[in-house]
Short mmCIF file of C-alpha atoms in Angstrom, two decimals:
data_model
loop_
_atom_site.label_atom_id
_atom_site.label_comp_id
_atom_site.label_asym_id
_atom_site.label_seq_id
_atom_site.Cartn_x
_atom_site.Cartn_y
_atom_site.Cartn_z
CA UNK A 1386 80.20 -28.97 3.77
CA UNK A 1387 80.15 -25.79 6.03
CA UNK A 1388 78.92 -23.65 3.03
CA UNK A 1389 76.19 -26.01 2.29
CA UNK A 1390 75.06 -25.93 5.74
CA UNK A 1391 75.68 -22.22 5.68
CA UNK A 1392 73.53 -21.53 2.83
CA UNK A 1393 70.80 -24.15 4.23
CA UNK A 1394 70.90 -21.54 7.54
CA UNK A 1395 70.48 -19.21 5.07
CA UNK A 1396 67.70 -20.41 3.41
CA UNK A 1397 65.74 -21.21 6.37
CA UNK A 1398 66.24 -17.98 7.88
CA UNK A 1399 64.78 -16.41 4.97
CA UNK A 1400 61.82 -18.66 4.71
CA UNK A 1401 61.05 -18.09 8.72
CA UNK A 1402 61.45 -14.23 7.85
CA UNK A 1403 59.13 -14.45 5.07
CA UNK A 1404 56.56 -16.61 7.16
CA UNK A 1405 57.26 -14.01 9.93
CA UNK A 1406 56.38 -10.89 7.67
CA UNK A 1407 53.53 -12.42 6.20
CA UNK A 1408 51.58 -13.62 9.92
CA UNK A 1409 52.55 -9.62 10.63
CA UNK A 1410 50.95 -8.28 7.49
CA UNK A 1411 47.83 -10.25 8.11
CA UNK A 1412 47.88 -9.36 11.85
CA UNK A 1413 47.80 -5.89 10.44
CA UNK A 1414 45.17 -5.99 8.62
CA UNK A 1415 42.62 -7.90 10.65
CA UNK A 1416 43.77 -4.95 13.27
CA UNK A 1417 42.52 -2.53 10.60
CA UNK A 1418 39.59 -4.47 9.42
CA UNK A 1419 38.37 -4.40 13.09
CA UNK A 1420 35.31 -2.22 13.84
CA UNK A 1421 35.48 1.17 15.92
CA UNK A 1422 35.92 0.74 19.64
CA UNK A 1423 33.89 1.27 22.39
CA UNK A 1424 36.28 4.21 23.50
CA UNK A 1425 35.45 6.17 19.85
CA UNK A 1426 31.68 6.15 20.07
CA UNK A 1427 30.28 9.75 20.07
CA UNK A 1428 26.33 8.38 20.48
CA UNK A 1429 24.79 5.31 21.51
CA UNK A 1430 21.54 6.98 20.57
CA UNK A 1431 20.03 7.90 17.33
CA UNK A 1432 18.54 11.20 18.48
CA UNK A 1433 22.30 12.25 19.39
CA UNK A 1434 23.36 11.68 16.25
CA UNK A 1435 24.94 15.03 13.82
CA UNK A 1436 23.33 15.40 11.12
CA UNK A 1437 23.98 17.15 8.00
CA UNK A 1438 21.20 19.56 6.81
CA UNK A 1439 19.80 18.77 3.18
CA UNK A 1440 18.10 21.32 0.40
CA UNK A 1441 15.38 20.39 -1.60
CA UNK A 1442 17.37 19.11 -4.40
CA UNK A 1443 21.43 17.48 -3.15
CA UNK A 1444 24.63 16.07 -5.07
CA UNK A 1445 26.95 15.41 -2.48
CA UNK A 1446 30.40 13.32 -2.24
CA UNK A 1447 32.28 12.79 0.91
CA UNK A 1448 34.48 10.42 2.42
CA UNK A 1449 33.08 7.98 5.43
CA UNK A 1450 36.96 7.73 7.16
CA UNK A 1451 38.48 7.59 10.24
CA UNK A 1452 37.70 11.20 11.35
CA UNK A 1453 34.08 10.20 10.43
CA UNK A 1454 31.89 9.96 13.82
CA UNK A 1455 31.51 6.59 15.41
CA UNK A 1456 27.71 5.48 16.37
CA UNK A 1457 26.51 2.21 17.85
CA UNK A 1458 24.44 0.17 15.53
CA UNK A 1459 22.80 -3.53 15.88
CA UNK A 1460 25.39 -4.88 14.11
CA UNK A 1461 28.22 -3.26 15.99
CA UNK A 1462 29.97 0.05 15.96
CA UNK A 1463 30.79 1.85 12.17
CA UNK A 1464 32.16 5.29 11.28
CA UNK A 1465 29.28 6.85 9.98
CA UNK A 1466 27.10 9.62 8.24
CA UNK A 1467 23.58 11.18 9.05
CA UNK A 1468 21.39 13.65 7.42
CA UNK A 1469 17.94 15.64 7.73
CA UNK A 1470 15.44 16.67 4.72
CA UNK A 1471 14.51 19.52 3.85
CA UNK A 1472 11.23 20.81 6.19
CA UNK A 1473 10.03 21.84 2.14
CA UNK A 1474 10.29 18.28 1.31
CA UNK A 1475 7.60 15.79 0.65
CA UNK A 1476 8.11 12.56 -1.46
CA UNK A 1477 11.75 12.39 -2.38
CA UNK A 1478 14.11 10.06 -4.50
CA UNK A 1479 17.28 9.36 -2.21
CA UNK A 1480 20.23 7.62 -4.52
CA UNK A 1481 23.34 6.03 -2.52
CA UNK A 1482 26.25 5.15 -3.92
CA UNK A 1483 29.33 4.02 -2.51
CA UNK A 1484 32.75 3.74 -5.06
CA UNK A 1485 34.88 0.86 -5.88
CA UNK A 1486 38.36 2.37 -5.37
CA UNK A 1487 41.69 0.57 -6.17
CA UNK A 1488 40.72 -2.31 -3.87
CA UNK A 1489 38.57 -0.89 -1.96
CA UNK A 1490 34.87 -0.22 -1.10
CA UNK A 1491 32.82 0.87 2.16
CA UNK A 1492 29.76 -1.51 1.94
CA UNK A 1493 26.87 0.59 2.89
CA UNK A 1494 23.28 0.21 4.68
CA UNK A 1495 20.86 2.99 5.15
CA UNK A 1496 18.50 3.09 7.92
CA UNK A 1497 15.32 5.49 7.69
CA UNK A 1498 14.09 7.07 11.26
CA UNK A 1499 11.36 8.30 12.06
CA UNK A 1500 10.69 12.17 13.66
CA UNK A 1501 11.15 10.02 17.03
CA UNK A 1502 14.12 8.83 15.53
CA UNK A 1503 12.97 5.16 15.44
CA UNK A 1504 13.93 3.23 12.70
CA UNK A 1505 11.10 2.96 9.84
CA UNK A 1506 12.95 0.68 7.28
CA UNK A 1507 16.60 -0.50 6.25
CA UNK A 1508 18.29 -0.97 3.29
CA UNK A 1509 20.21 -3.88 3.80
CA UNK A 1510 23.81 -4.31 1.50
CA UNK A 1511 21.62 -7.06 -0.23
CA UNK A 1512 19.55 -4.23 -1.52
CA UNK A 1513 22.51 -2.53 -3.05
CA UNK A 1514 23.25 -3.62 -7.03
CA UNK A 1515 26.36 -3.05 -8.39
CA UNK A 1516 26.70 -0.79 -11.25
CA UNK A 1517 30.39 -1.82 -13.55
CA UNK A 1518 32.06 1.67 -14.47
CA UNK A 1519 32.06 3.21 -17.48
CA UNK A 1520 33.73 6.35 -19.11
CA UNK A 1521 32.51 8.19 -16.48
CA UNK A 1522 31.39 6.79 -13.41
CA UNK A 1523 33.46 4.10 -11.33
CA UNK A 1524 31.88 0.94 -10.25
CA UNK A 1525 30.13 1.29 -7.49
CA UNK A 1526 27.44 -0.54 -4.85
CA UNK A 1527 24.26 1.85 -5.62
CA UNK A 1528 20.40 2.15 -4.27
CA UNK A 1529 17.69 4.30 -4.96
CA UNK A 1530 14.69 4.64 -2.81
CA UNK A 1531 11.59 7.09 -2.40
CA UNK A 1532 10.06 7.81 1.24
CA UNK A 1533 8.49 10.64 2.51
CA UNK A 1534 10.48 12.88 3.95
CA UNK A 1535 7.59 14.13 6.78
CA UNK A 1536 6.99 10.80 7.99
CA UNK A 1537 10.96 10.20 8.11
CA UNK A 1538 12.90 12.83 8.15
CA UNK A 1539 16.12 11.27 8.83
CA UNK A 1540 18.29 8.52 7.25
CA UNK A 1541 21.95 7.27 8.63
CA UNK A 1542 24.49 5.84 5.90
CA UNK A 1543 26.88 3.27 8.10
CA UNK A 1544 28.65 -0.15 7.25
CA UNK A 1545 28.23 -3.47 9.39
CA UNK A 1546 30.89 -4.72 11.33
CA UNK A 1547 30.21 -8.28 10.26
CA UNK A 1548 30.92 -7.28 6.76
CA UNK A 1549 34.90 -6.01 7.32
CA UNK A 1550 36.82 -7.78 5.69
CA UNK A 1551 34.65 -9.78 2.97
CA UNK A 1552 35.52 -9.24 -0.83
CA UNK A 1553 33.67 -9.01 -3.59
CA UNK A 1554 34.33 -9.58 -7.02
CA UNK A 1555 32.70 -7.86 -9.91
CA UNK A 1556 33.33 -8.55 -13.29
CA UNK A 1557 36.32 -6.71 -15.10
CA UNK A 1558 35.08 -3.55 -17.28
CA UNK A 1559 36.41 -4.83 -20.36
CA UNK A 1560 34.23 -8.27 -20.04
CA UNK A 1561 30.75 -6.27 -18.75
CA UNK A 1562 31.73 -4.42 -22.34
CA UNK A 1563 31.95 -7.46 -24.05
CA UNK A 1564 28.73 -8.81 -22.75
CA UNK A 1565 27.27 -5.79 -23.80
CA UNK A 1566 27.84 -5.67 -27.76
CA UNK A 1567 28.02 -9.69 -27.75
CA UNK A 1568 32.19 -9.72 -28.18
CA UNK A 1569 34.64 -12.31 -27.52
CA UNK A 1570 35.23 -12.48 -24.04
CA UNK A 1571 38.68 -10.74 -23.35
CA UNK A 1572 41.14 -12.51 -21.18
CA UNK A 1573 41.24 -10.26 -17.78
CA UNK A 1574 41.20 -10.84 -14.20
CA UNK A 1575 38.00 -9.58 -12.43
CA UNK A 1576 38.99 -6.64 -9.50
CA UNK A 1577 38.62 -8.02 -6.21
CA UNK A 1578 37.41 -5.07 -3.87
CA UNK A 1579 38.02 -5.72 -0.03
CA UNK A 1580 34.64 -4.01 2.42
CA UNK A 1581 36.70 -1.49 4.39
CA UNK A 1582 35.89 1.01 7.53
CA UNK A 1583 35.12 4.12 5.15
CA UNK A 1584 35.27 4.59 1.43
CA UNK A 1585 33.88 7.53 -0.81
CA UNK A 1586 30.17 7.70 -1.08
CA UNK A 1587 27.51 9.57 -2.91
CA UNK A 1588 24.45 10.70 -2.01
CA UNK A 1589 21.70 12.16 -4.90
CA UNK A 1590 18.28 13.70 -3.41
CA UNK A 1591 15.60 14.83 -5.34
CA UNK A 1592 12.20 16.50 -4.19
CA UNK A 1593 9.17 14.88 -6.46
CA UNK A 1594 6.46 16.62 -4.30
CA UNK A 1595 6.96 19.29 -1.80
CA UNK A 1596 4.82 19.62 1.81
CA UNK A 1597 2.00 21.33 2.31
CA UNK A 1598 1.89 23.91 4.68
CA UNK A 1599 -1.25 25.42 5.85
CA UNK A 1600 -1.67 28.98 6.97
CA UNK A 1601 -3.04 28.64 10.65
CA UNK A 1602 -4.99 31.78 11.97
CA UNK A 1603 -3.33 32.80 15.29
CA UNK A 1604 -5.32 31.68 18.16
CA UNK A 1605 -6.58 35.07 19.55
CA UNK A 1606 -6.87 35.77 23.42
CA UNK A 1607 -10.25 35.07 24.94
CA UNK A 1608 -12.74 37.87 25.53
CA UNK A 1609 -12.41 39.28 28.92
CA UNK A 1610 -16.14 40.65 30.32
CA UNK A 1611 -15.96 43.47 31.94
CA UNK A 1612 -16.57 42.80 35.75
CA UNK A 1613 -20.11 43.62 36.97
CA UNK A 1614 -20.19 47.14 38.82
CA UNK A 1615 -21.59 46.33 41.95
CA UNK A 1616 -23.19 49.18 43.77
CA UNK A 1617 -22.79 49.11 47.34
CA UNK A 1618 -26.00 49.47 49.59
CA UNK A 1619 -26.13 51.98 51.23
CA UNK A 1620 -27.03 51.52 54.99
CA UNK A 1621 -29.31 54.46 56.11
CA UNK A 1622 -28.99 55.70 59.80
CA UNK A 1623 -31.71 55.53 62.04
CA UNK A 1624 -31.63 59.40 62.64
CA UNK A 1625 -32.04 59.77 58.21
CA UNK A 1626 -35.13 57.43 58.45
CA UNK A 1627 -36.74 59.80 61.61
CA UNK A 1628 -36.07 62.98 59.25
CA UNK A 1629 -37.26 61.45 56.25
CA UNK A 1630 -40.39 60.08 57.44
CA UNK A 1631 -41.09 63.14 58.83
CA UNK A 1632 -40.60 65.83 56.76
CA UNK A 1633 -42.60 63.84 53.85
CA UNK A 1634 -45.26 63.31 56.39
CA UNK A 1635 -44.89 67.66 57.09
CA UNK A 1636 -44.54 68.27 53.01
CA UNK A 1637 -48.16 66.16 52.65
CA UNK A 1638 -49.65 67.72 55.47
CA UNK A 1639 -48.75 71.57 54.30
CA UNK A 1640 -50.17 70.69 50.98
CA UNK A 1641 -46.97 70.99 49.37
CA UNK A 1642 -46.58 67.36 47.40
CA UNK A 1643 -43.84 68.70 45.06
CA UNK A 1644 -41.73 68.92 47.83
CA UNK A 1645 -43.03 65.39 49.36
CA UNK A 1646 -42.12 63.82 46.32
CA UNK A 1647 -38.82 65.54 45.89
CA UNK A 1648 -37.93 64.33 49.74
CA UNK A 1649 -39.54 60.63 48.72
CA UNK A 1650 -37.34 60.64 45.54
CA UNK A 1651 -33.91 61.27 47.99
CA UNK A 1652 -35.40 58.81 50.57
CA UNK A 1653 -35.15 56.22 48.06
CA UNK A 1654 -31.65 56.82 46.40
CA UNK A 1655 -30.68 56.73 50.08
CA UNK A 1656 -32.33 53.52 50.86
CA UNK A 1657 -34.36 54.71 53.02
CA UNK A 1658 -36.50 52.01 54.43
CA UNK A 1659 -40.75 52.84 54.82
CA UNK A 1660 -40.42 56.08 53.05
CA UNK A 1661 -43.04 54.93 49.88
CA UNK A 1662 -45.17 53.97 52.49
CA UNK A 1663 -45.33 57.22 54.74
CA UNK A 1664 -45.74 59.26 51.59
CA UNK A 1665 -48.95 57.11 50.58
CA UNK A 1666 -50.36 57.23 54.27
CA UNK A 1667 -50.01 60.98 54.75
CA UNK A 1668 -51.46 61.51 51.47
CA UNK A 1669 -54.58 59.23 52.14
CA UNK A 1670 -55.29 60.73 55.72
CA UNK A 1671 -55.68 64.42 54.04
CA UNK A 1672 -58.28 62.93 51.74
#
């Protein structure tokens, strides 16, 4: 009787200690399925944002993870990754792709801002096919877009908090192969992929048209006019009027006009005032 009720002891303690690891194993994963904190933000706002410098023509893979920067989003905070076009850029063909691994996948949504860095358009995970695997390529969630890369020169790959934690199932490679070349379907179990904080992603850009630049004559500095020369007036003394006068009036009166008119001719440089006039008087009163 003891050992029954021994091994019943047993048995329960084993089943609370199973019940007990399982609540912990879930506890630990809603824990990990929770978005970024507050605390881990780097930028609240778009313009602070790092972004990654593209060329004219990009094949790039790279992890979204933990050591990824955290950014604020309408949808709540994500690890995330932003990048810049090429200035030589025009129209381009952006692919994203974001790979099913083991179990699982970072669901992505792209948001394209504008050189104020407002956003222009989004790409919502609803946009995002999936594309089964196939001797090369994984399956994977994958968009391609075209936008002009003038009129928005930046684009932010993130993930939306409300979508930690959901599955998806996709059908198993051996059935999309089936479907394919009209085979029996195979009996397999479809992989169940589990939307996690980061995942591997894939980003393809390709330049259809590049921008025009125009050649813009340098704006040259106005014309300066010279400044006027203004000659300064020059005030003649009473005592230079008195000689003036008079020795024209003495030149006329001797006969001797060349010398008149050589005294007039100073008079005037000098300014000096009724000197025309005494030449013409002294010459009419010899007439």
């Amino acid at each position: 009787m003891r050992n029954i009720m021994k091994n019943k002891h047993s048995l329960l303690a084993v089943v609370l200690g199973a019940l007990l690891a399982g609540c912990a194993s879930d506890a630990q994963v809603q824990t990990e399925l929770a978005p970024p904190t507050n605390a881990e933000v780097c930028c609240t706002e778009f313009s602070q944002f790092p972004y990654a410098q593209l060329n004219d023509k990009e094949d790039i893979k790279f992890d979204v993870d933990l050591a990824s920067p955290v950014g604020t989003f309408s949808q709540g905070n994500s690890h995330f990754a932003a990048f810049r076009f090429s200035e030589r850029s025009g129209d381009v063909t952006v692919t994203v792709s974001s790979l099913m691994i083991d179990d699982s996948v970072f669901a992505p949504e792209v948001l394209l801002l504008d050189n104020q860095f407002k956003v222009v358009e989004t790409f919502k995970l609803a946009d995002f096919q999936i594309l089964p695997s196939d001797a090369f390529t994984r399956t994977r969630y994958i968009e391609r877009f075209t936008t002009n890369a003038e009129q928005t020169p930046y684009f932010v790959i993130y993930t939306p908090a409300d979508q930690l934690g959901k599955q998806v199932t996709v059908d198993h490679p051996a059935k999309v192969r089936a479907k394919e070349f009209g085979e029996v379907m195979p009996m397999v179990t479809d992989p169940v992929y589990t939307h996690r904080l980061g995942g591997r992603v894939e980003v393809q850009v390709e330049t259809l048209k590049l921008r025009p630049f125009r050649a813009i004559d340098p704006v040259k500095p106005a014309e300066v006019a010279p400044a006027p020369v203004v000659e300064k007036a020059i005030q003649a003394q009473p005592e230079s009027q008195k000689f003036y006068l008079s020795a024209i009036e003495q030149a006329v009166a001797k006969g001797d006009i060349p010398k008149a008119l050589s005294l007039l001719d100073e008079a005037k440089a000098l300014n000096i005032p009724g000197a025309q006039e005494a030449f013409v008087k002294a010459v009419n009163s010899k007439k």
